[in-house]
JSON list of C-alpha atoms and ligand atoms in Angstrom, two decimals:
[
{"chain": "Z", "resi": 1497, "resn": "MET", "atom": "CA", "xyz": [166.98, 289.59, 57.68]},
{"chain": "Z", "resi": 1498, "resn": "ARG", "atom": "CA", "xyz": [165.43, 286.65, 55.90]},
{"chain": "Z", "resi": 1499, "resn": "VAL", "atom": "CA", "xyz": [167.30, 283.41, 56.42]},
{"chain": "Z", "resi": 1500, "resn": "GLU", "atom": "CA", "xyz": [167.14, 280.92, 53.54]},
{"chain": "Z", "resi": 1501, "resn": "ARG", "atom": "CA", "xyz": [166.43, 277.40, 54.68]},
{"chain": "Z", "resi": 1502, "resn": "LYS", "atom": "CA", "xyz": [168.37, 274.80, 52.77]},
{"chain": "Z", "resi": 1503, "resn": "ILE", "atom": "CA", "xyz": [165.81, 272.34, 51.44]},
{"chain": "Z", "resi": 1504, "resn": "VAL", "atom": "CA", "xyz": [167.51, 269.12, 50.48]},
{"chain": "Z", "resi": 1505, "resn": "HIS", "atom": "CA", "xyz": [164.52, 266.83, 49.99]},
{"chain": "Z", "resi": 1506, "resn": "LYS", "atom": "CA", "xyz": [161.49, 268.94, 49.28]},
{"chain": "Z", "resi": 1507, "resn": "GLU", "atom": "CA", "xyz": [159.21, 266.33, 47.88]},
{"chain": "Z", "resi": 1508, "resn": "ARG", "atom": "CA", "xyz": [157.87, 263.47, 49.90]},
{"chain": "Z", "resi": 1509, "resn": "PRO", "atom": "CA", "xyz": [158.65, 259.98, 48.73]},
{"chain": "Z", "resi": 1510, "resn": "VAL", "atom": "CA", "xyz": [155.87, 258.26, 46.86]},
{"chain": "Z", "resi": 1511, "resn": "LEU", "atom": "CA", "xyz": [155.17, 255.06, 48.73]},
{"chain": "Z", "resi": 1512, "resn": "SER", "atom": "CA", "xyz": [154.72, 251.91, 46.71]},
{"chain": "Z", "resi": 1513, "resn": "GLU", "atom": "CA", "xyz": [151.44, 250.02, 47.06]},
{"chain": "Z", "resi": 1514, "resn": "GLU", "atom": "CA", "xyz": [153.43, 247.24, 48.74]},
{"chain": "Z", "resi": 1515, "resn": "ALA", "atom": "CA", "xyz": [154.78, 249.66, 51.35]},
{"chain": "Z", "resi": 1516, "resn": "LYS", "atom": "CA", "xyz": [151.32, 251.12, 52.01]},
{"chain": "Z", "resi": 1517, "resn": "VAL", "atom": "CA", "xyz": [149.95, 247.63, 52.65]},
{"chain": "Z", "resi": 1518, "resn": "GLU", "atom": "CA", "xyz": [152.95, 246.80, 54.84]},
{"chain": "Z", "resi": 1519, "resn": "ILE", "atom": "CA", "xyz": [152.36, 249.91, 56.96]},
{"chain": "Z", "resi": 1520, "resn": "GLN", "atom": "CA", "xyz": [148.65, 249.21, 57.33]},
{"chain": "Z", "resi": 1521, "resn": "LYS", "atom": "CA", "xyz": [149.45, 245.66, 58.49]},
{"chain": "Z", "resi": 1522, "resn": "VAL", "atom": "CA", "xyz": [151.83, 247.05, 61.13]},
{"chain": "Z", "resi": 1523, "resn": "ILE", "atom": "CA", "xyz": [149.21, 249.55, 62.32]},
{"chain": "Z", "resi": 1524, "resn": "GLN", "atom": "CA", "xyz": [146.62, 246.79, 62.62]},
{"chain": "Z", "resi": 1525, "resn": "ASN", "atom": "CA", "xyz": [148.80, 245.05, 65.21]},
{"chain": "Z", "resi": 1526, "resn": "TYR", "atom": "CA", "xyz": [147.83, 247.74, 67.70]},
{"chain": "Z", "resi": 1527, "resn": "PRO", "atom": "CA", "xyz": [144.49, 248.70, 69.30]},
{"chain": "Z", "resi": 1528, "resn": "GLU", "atom": "CA", "xyz": [142.27, 251.42, 67.87]},
{"chain": "Z", "resi": 1529, "resn": "GLY", "atom": "CA", "xyz": [143.72, 254.86, 68.61]},
{"chain": "Z", "resi": 1530, "resn": "LYS", "atom": "CA", "xyz": [147.25, 253.51, 69.21]},
{"chain": "Z", "resi": 1531, "resn": "LYS", "atom": "CA", "xyz": [148.73, 254.08, 65.76]},
{"chain": "Z", "resi": 1532, "resn": "LYS", "atom": "CA", "xyz": [151.75, 255.73, 67.32]},
{"chain": "Z", "resi": 1533, "resn": "SER", "atom": "CA", "xyz": [152.90, 252.30, 68.52]},
{"chain": "Z", "resi": 1534, "resn": "ALA", "atom": "CA", "xyz": [153.68, 251.49, 64.88]},
{"chain": "Z", "resi": 1535, "resn": "ILE", "atom": "CA", "xyz": [156.20, 254.32, 64.62]},
{"chain": "Z", "resi": 1536, "resn": "LEU", "atom": "CA", "xyz": [159.47, 252.36, 64.51]},
{"chain": "Z", "resi": 1537, "resn": "ARG", "atom": "CA", "xyz": [158.37, 249.86, 61.87]},
{"chain": "Z", "resi": 1538, "resn": "THR", "atom": "CA", "xyz": [156.71, 252.62, 59.84]},
{"chain": "Z", "resi": 1539, "resn": "LEU", "atom": "CA", "xyz": [159.88, 254.70, 59.89]},
{"chain": "Z", "resi": 1540, "resn": "PHE", "atom": "CA", "xyz": [161.88, 251.70, 58.70]},
{"chain": "Z", "resi": 1541, "resn": "ILE", "atom": "CA", "xyz": [159.51, 251.09, 55.80]},
{"chain": "Z", "resi": 1542, "resn": "VAL", "atom": "CA", "xyz": [159.38, 254.76, 54.82]},
{"chain": "Z", "resi": 1543, "resn": "GLN", "atom": "CA", "xyz": [163.16, 255.18, 55.13]},
{"chain": "Z", "resi": 1544, "resn": "ARG", "atom": "CA", "xyz": [163.63, 252.21, 52.80]},
{"chain": "Z", "resi": 1545, "resn": "GLU", "atom": "CA", "xyz": [161.18, 253.73, 50.29]},
{"chain": "Z", "resi": 1546, "resn": "ALA", "atom": "CA", "xyz": [162.83, 257.16, 50.56]},
{"chain": "Z", "resi": 1547, "resn": "GLY", "atom": "CA", "xyz": [166.29, 255.99, 49.50]},
{"chain": "Z", "resi": 1548, "resn": "GLY", "atom": "CA", "xyz": [167.66, 255.27, 52.95]},
{"chain": "Z", "resi": 1549, "resn": "TRP", "atom": "CA", "xyz": [167.07, 258.50, 54.82]},
{"chain": "Z", "resi": 1550, "resn": "LEU", "atom": "CA", "xyz": [164.36, 260.62, 56.40]},
{"chain": "Z", "resi": 1551, "resn": "SER", "atom": "CA", "xyz": [163.97, 264.28, 55.45]},
{"chain": "Z", "resi": 1552, "resn": "PRO", "atom": "CA", "xyz": [161.76, 266.58, 57.54]},
{"chain": "Z", "resi": 1553, "resn": "ASP", "atom": "CA", "xyz": [159.08, 266.34, 54.85]},
{"chain": "Z", "resi": 1554, "resn": "THR", "atom": "CA", "xyz": [159.26, 262.56, 54.95]},
{"chain": "Z", "resi": 1555, "resn": "MET", "atom": "CA", "xyz": [158.92, 262.56, 58.74]},
{"chain": "Z", "resi": 1556, "resn": "ASP", "atom": "CA", "xyz": [155.92, 264.88, 58.43]},
{"chain": "Z", "resi": 1557, "resn": "MET", "atom": "CA", "xyz": [154.37, 262.33, 56.10]},
{"chain": "Z", "resi": 1558, "resn": "VAL", "atom": "CA", "xyz": [154.88, 259.61, 58.73]},
{"chain": "Z", "resi": 1559, "resn": "ALA", "atom": "CA", "xyz": [153.17, 261.85, 61.30]},
{"chain": "Z", "resi": 1560, "resn": "GLU", "atom": "CA", "xyz": [150.15, 262.16, 59.00]},
{"chain": "Z", "resi": 1561, "resn": "ILE", "atom": "CA", "xyz": [150.00, 258.41, 58.40]},
{"chain": "Z", "resi": 1562, "resn": "LEU", "atom": "CA", "xyz": [150.09, 257.71, 62.15]},
{"chain": "Z", "resi": 1563, "resn": "GLU", "atom": "CA", "xyz": [147.88, 260.70, 63.02]},
{"chain": "Z", "resi": 1564, "resn": "ILE", "atom": "CA", "xyz": [150.38, 262.13, 65.49]},
{"chain": "Z", "resi": 1565, "resn": "GLU", "atom": "CA", "xyz": [152.31, 265.39, 65.80]},
{"chain": "Z", "resi": 1566, "resn": "PRO", "atom": "CA", "xyz": [155.45, 265.76, 63.65]},
{"chain": "Z", "resi": 1567, "resn": "ILE", "atom": "CA", "xyz": [157.53, 266.39, 66.79]},
{"chain": "Z", "resi": 1568, "resn": "GLU", "atom": "CA", "xyz": [156.64, 262.88, 68.00]},
{"chain": "Z", "resi": 1569, "resn": "VAL", "atom": "CA", "xyz": [158.21, 261.47, 64.85]},
{"chain": "Z", "resi": 1570, "resn": "TYR", "atom": "CA", "xyz": [161.28, 263.73, 65.05]},
{"chain": "Z", "resi": 1571, "resn": "GLU", "atom": "CA", "xyz": [161.87, 262.62, 68.65]},
{"chain": "Z", "resi": 1572, "resn": "VAL", "atom": "CA", "xyz": [162.07, 258.97, 67.64]},
{"chain": "Z", "resi": 1573, "resn": "ALA", "atom": "CA", "xyz": [163.93, 259.44, 64.36]},
{"chain": "Z", "resi": 1574, "resn": "THR", "atom": "CA", "xyz": [166.63, 261.58, 65.95]},
{"chain": "Z", "resi": 1575, "resn": "PHE", "atom": "CA", "xyz": [167.10, 259.20, 68.91]},
{"chain": "Z", "resi": 1576, "resn": "TYR", "atom": "CA", "xyz": [167.87, 255.96, 67.08]},
{"chain": "Z", "resi": 1577, "resn": "THR", "atom": "CA", "xyz": [171.06, 255.77, 65.05]},
{"chain": "Z", "resi": 1578, "resn": "MET", "atom": "CA", "xyz": [169.48, 253.39, 62.52]},
{"chain": "Z", "resi": 1579, "resn": "PHE", "atom": "CA", "xyz": [167.53, 256.31, 61.09]},
{"chain": "Z", "resi": 1580, "resn": "ASN", "atom": "CA", "xyz": [169.49, 258.54, 58.76]},
{"chain": "Z", "resi": 1581, "resn": "LEU", "atom": "CA", "xyz": [168.66, 262.22, 58.72]},
{"chain": "Z", "resi": 1582, "resn": "ASP", "atom": "CA", "xyz": [170.86, 263.03, 55.73]},
{"chain": "Z", "resi": 1583, "resn": "PRO", "atom": "CA", "xyz": [171.22, 261.34, 52.35]},
{"chain": "Z", "resi": 1584, "resn": "VAL", "atom": "CA", "xyz": [173.30, 258.16, 52.47]},
{"chain": "Z", "resi": 1585, "resn": "GLY", "atom": "CA", "xyz": [175.01, 255.92, 49.98]},
{"chain": "Z", "resi": 1586, "resn": "GLN", "atom": "CA", "xyz": [173.58, 252.73, 48.53]},
{"chain": "Z", "resi": 1587, "resn": "TYR", "atom": "CA", "xyz": [175.45, 250.71, 51.17]},
{"chain": "Z", "resi": 1588, "resn": "VAL", "atom": "CA", "xyz": [175.63, 252.02, 54.72]},
{"chain": "Z", "resi": 1589, "resn": "LEU", "atom": "CA", "xyz": [178.43, 250.27, 56.62]},
{"chain": "Z", "resi": 1590, "resn": "GLU", "atom": "CA", "xyz": [177.79, 250.66, 60.33]},
{"chain": "Z", "resi": 1591, "resn": "PHE", "atom": "CA", "xyz": [180.79, 249.67, 62.40]},
{"chain": "Z", "resi": 1592, "resn": "CYS", "atom": "CA", "xyz": [180.41, 248.75, 66.04]},
{"chain": "Z", "resi": 1593, "resn": "HIS", "atom": "CA", "xyz": [182.97, 250.72, 68.03]},
{"chain": "Z", "resi": 1594, "resn": "THR", "atom": "CA", "xyz": [181.94, 249.70, 71.54]},
{"chain": "Z", "resi": 1595, "resn": "GLY", "atom": "CA", "xyz": [184.42, 248.16, 74.04]},
{"chain": "Z", "resi": 1596, "resn": "PRO", "atom": "CA", "xyz": [184.36, 244.44, 73.19]},
{"chain": "Z", "resi": 1597, "resn": "CYS", "atom": "CA", "xyz": [184.69, 245.10, 69.44]},
{"chain": "Z", "resi": 1598, "resn": "MET", "atom": "CA", "xyz": [187.36, 247.71, 70.12]},
{"chain": "Z", "resi": 1599, "resn": "LEU", "atom": "CA", "xyz": [189.36, 245.15, 72.09]},
{"chain": "Z", "resi": 1600, "resn": "VAL", "atom": "CA", "xyz": [189.52, 242.88, 69.06]},
{"chain": "Z", "resi": 1601, "resn": "GLY", "atom": "CA", "xyz": [190.49, 245.58, 66.57]},
{"chain": "Z", "resi": 1602, "resn": "SER", "atom": "CA", "xyz": [187.48, 247.63, 65.45]},
{"chain": "Z", "resi": 1603, "resn": "ASP", "atom": "CA", "xyz": [189.59, 250.81, 65.43]},
{"chain": "Z", "resi": 1604, "resn": "GLN", "atom": "CA", "xyz": [192.06, 249.30, 62.99]},
{"chain": "Z", "resi": 1605, "resn": "ILE", "atom": "CA", "xyz": [189.29, 247.94, 60.77]},
{"chain": "Z", "resi": 1606, "resn": "ILE", "atom": "CA", "xyz": [187.53, 251.30, 60.74]},
{"chain": "Z", "resi": 1607, "resn": "LYS", "atom": "CA", "xyz": [190.79, 253.09, 59.84]},
{"chain": "Z", "resi": 1608, "resn": "TYR", "atom": "CA", "xyz": [191.48, 250.54, 57.12]},
{"chain": "Z", "resi": 1609, "resn": "THR", "atom": "CA", "xyz": [188.02, 251.01, 55.61]},
{"chain": "Z", "resi": 1610, "resn": "GLU", "atom": "CA", "xyz": [188.25, 254.81, 55.77]},
{"chain": "Z", "resi": 1611, "resn": "GLU", "atom": "CA", "xyz": [191.57, 254.72, 53.92]},
{"chain": "Z", "resi": 1612, "resn": "LYS", "atom": "CA", "xyz": [190.33, 252.20, 51.38]},
{"chain": "Z", "resi": 1613, "resn": "LEU", "atom": "CA", "xyz": [187.25, 254.25, 50.51]},
{"chain": "Z", "resi": 1614, "resn": "GLY", "atom": "CA", "xyz": [188.95, 257.64, 50.96]},
{"chain": "Z", "resi": 1615, "resn": "ILE", "atom": "CA", "xyz": [186.27, 258.92, 53.34]},
{"chain": "Z", "resi": 1616, "resn": "LYS", "atom": "CA", "xyz": [185.83, 259.41, 57.09]},
{"chain": "Z", "resi": 1617, "resn": "MET", "atom": "CA", "xyz": [183.11, 258.19, 59.40]},
{"chain": "Z", "resi": 1618, "resn": "GLY", "atom": "CA", "xyz": [179.82, 259.93, 58.61]},
{"chain": "Z", "resi": 1619, "resn": "GLU", "atom": "CA", "xyz": [180.82, 260.57, 54.99]},
{"chain": "Z", "resi": 1620, "resn": "THR", "atom": "CA", "xyz": [179.65, 259.13, 51.68]},
{"chain": "Z", "resi": 1621, "resn": "THR", "atom": "CA", "xyz": [181.84, 258.20, 48.74]},
{"chain": "Z", "resi": 1622, "resn": "PRO", "atom": "CA", "xyz": [181.54, 260.60, 45.77]},
{"chain": "Z", "resi": 1623, "resn": "ASP", "atom": "CA", "xyz": [180.00, 257.83, 43.65]},
{"chain": "Z", "resi": 1624, "resn": "GLY", "atom": "CA", "xyz": [177.16, 257.51, 46.19]},
{"chain": "Z", "resi": 1625, "resn": "MET", "atom": "CA", "xyz": [177.89, 253.86, 46.86]},
{"chain": "Z", "resi": 1626, "resn": "PHE", "atom": "CA", "xyz": [179.13, 253.78, 50.48]},
{"chain": "Z", "resi": 1627, "resn": "THR", "atom": "CA", "xyz": [178.42, 255.65, 53.70]},
{"chain": "Z", "resi": 1628, "resn": "LEU", "atom": "CA", "xyz": [180.44, 254.94, 56.83]},
{"chain": "Z", "resi": 1629, "resn": "LYS", "atom": "CA", "xyz": [178.80, 255.13, 60.24]},
{"chain": "Z", "resi": 1630, "resn": "GLU", "atom": "CA", "xyz": [179.78, 254.21, 63.78]},
{"chain": "Z", "resi": 1631, "resn": "ALA", "atom": "CA", "xyz": [177.29, 252.31, 65.91]},
{"chain": "Z", "resi": 1632, "resn": "GLU", "atom": "CA", "xyz": [177.08, 251.38, 69.54]},
{"chain": "Z", "resi": 1633, "resn": "CYS", "atom": "CA", "xyz": [177.05, 247.70, 70.51]},
{"chain": "Z", "resi": 1634, "resn": "LEU", "atom": "CA", "xyz": [175.04, 245.75, 67.95]},
{"chain": "Z", "resi": 1635, "resn": "GLY", "atom": "CA", "xyz": [174.65, 242.71, 70.18]},
{"chain": "Z", "resi": 1636, "resn": "ALA", "atom": "CA", "xyz": [177.20, 240.54, 68.40]},
{"chain": "Z", "resi": 1637, "resn": "CYS", "atom": "CA", "xyz": [180.06, 241.14, 70.85]},
{"chain": "Z", "resi": 1638, "resn": "GLY", "atom": "CA", "xyz": [181.47, 237.63, 70.48]},
{"chain": "Z", "resi": 1639, "resn": "TYR", "atom": "CA", "xyz": [181.85, 238.10, 66.72]},
{"chain": "Z", "resi": 1640, "resn": "GLY", "atom": "CA", "xyz": [183.78, 241.36, 66.54]},
{"chain": "Z", "resi": 1641, "resn": "PRO", "atom": "CA", "xyz": [185.05, 243.32, 64.91]},
{"chain": "Z", "resi": 1642, "resn": "MET", "atom": "CA", "xyz": [181.76, 243.55, 63.09]},
{"chain": "Z", "resi": 1643, "resn": "LEU", "atom": "CA", "xyz": [179.56, 245.82, 61.02]},
{"chain": "Z", "resi": 1644, "resn": "GLN", "atom": "CA", "xyz": [175.95, 245.97, 59.94]},
{"chain": "Z", "resi": 1645, "resn": "CYS", "atom": "CA", "xyz": [174.96, 246.61, 56.34]},
{"chain": "Z", "resi": 1646, "resn": "GLY", "atom": "CA", "xyz": [171.20, 246.85, 55.97]},
{"chain": "Z", "resi": 1647, "resn": "LYS", "atom": "CA", "xyz": [169.66, 243.89, 57.79]},
{"chain": "Z", "resi": 1648, "resn": "TYR", "atom": "CA", "xyz": [172.82, 241.80, 57.74]},
{"chain": "Z", "resi": 1649, "resn": "TYR", "atom": "CA", "xyz": [175.83, 241.46, 60.01]},
{"chain": "Z", "resi": 1650, "resn": "HIS", "atom": "CA", "xyz": [179.39, 240.94, 58.76]},
{"chain": "Z", "resi": 1651, "resn": "GLU", "atom": "CA", "xyz": [181.51, 239.51, 61.53]},
{"chain": "Z", "resi": 1652, "resn": "HIS", "atom": "CA", "xyz": [185.10, 238.68, 62.53]},
{"chain": "Z", "resi": 1653, "resn": "LEU", "atom": "CA", "xyz": [186.21, 241.41, 60.12]},
{"chain": "Z", "resi": 1654, "resn": "THR", "atom": "CA", "xyz": [189.72, 241.50, 58.72]},
{"chain": "Z", "resi": 1655, "resn": "PRO", "atom": "CA", "xyz": [191.10, 243.82, 56.02]},
{"chain": "Z", "resi": 1656, "resn": "GLU", "atom": "CA", "xyz": [190.63, 240.96, 53.52]},
{"chain": "Z", "resi": 1657, "resn": "LYS", "atom": "CA", "xyz": [186.98, 240.55, 54.53]},
{"chain": "Z", "resi": 1658, "resn": "VAL", "atom": "CA", "xyz": [186.42, 244.30, 54.17]},
{"chain": "Z", "resi": 1659, "resn": "ASP", "atom": "CA", "xyz": [187.96, 244.16, 50.68]},
{"chain": "Z", "resi": 1660, "resn": "GLU", "atom": "CA", "xyz": [185.70, 241.25, 49.75]},
{"chain": "Z", "resi": 1661, "resn": "LEU", "atom": "CA", "xyz": [182.60, 242.99, 51.09]},
{"chain": "Z", "resi": 1662, "resn": "ILE", "atom": "CA", "xyz": [183.32, 246.22, 49.22]},
{"chain": "Z", "resi": 1663, "resn": "GLU", "atom": "CA", "xyz": [183.99, 244.38, 45.96]},
{"chain": "Z", "resi": 1664, "resn": "ALA", "atom": "CA", "xyz": [180.81, 242.31, 46.41]},
{"chain": "Z", "resi": 1665, "resn": "CYS", "atom": "CA", "xyz": [178.83, 245.53, 46.98]},
{"chain": "Z", "resi": 1666, "resn": "ARG", "atom": "CA", "xyz": [180.31, 247.02, 43.81]},
{"chain": "Z", "resi": 1667, "resn": "ARG", "atom": "CA", "xyz": [179.23, 243.90, 41.91]},
{"chain": "Z", "resi": 1668, "resn": "GLY", "atom": "CA", "xyz": [175.72, 244.29, 43.38]},
{"chain": "Z", "resi": 1669, "resn": "GLU", "atom": "CA", "xyz": [175.96, 240.97, 45.19]},
{"chain": "Z", "resi": 1670, "resn": "VAL", "atom": "CA", "xyz": [175.35, 242.16, 48.77]},
{"chain": "Z", "resi": 1671, "resn": "LYS", "atom": "CA", "xyz": [171.80, 241.94, 50.07]},
{"chain": "Z", "resi": 1672, "resn": "THR", "atom": "CA", "xyz": [170.67, 244.64, 52.48]},
{"chain": "Z", "resi": 1673, "resn": "ASN", "atom": "CA", "xyz": [166.99, 243.85, 52.90]},
{"chain": "W", "resi": 177, "resn": "FES", "atom": "S1", "xyz": [180.61, 245.46, 71.32]},
{"chain": "W", "resi": 177, "resn": "FES", "atom": "FE1", "xyz": [180.46, 245.23, 69.19]},
{"chain": "W", "resi": 177, "resn": "FES", "atom": "S2", "xyz": [178.67, 244.06, 68.96]},
{"chain": "W", "resi": 177, "resn": "FES", "atom": "FE2", "xyz": [178.79, 244.37, 71.10]}
]
């Protein structure tokens, strides 16, 4: 019996000239024949260009750029939680739920945010604006509860701060890169 494979992102992203230059600069940091060492930074750049996530086709493209086997890219992309393997919203809110943040109320903040947005962890709002994710310790244990949105941390979270952040995102005022 033939099994249909669900293809959700058939076409590869078209990299901007800026991204191509950025990737080449990263590769040049490593000795000849060691392009694989540029894998993390390259995945970040390509994920950004691909709308925030990495499809199998996109990971295959990274393998070609770095002249390595696709499996070597899949291994890395599936290990680190900062790489998204499914489509995500415009703003990915990654909540730390490790011990120290939990002790100062991350569970309550997560529940509050889920109820406010009407989605659960791992889901995306129907308007495509927000995705909620849980993360392990993000290295800001003294500032919990906290979340990461793009490159930026939002710390000492309270329900009021979550409200402000969500409204600022909706107004397009929150930087992620
Ligand atoms: S436990 Fe949350 S940042 Fe370390």
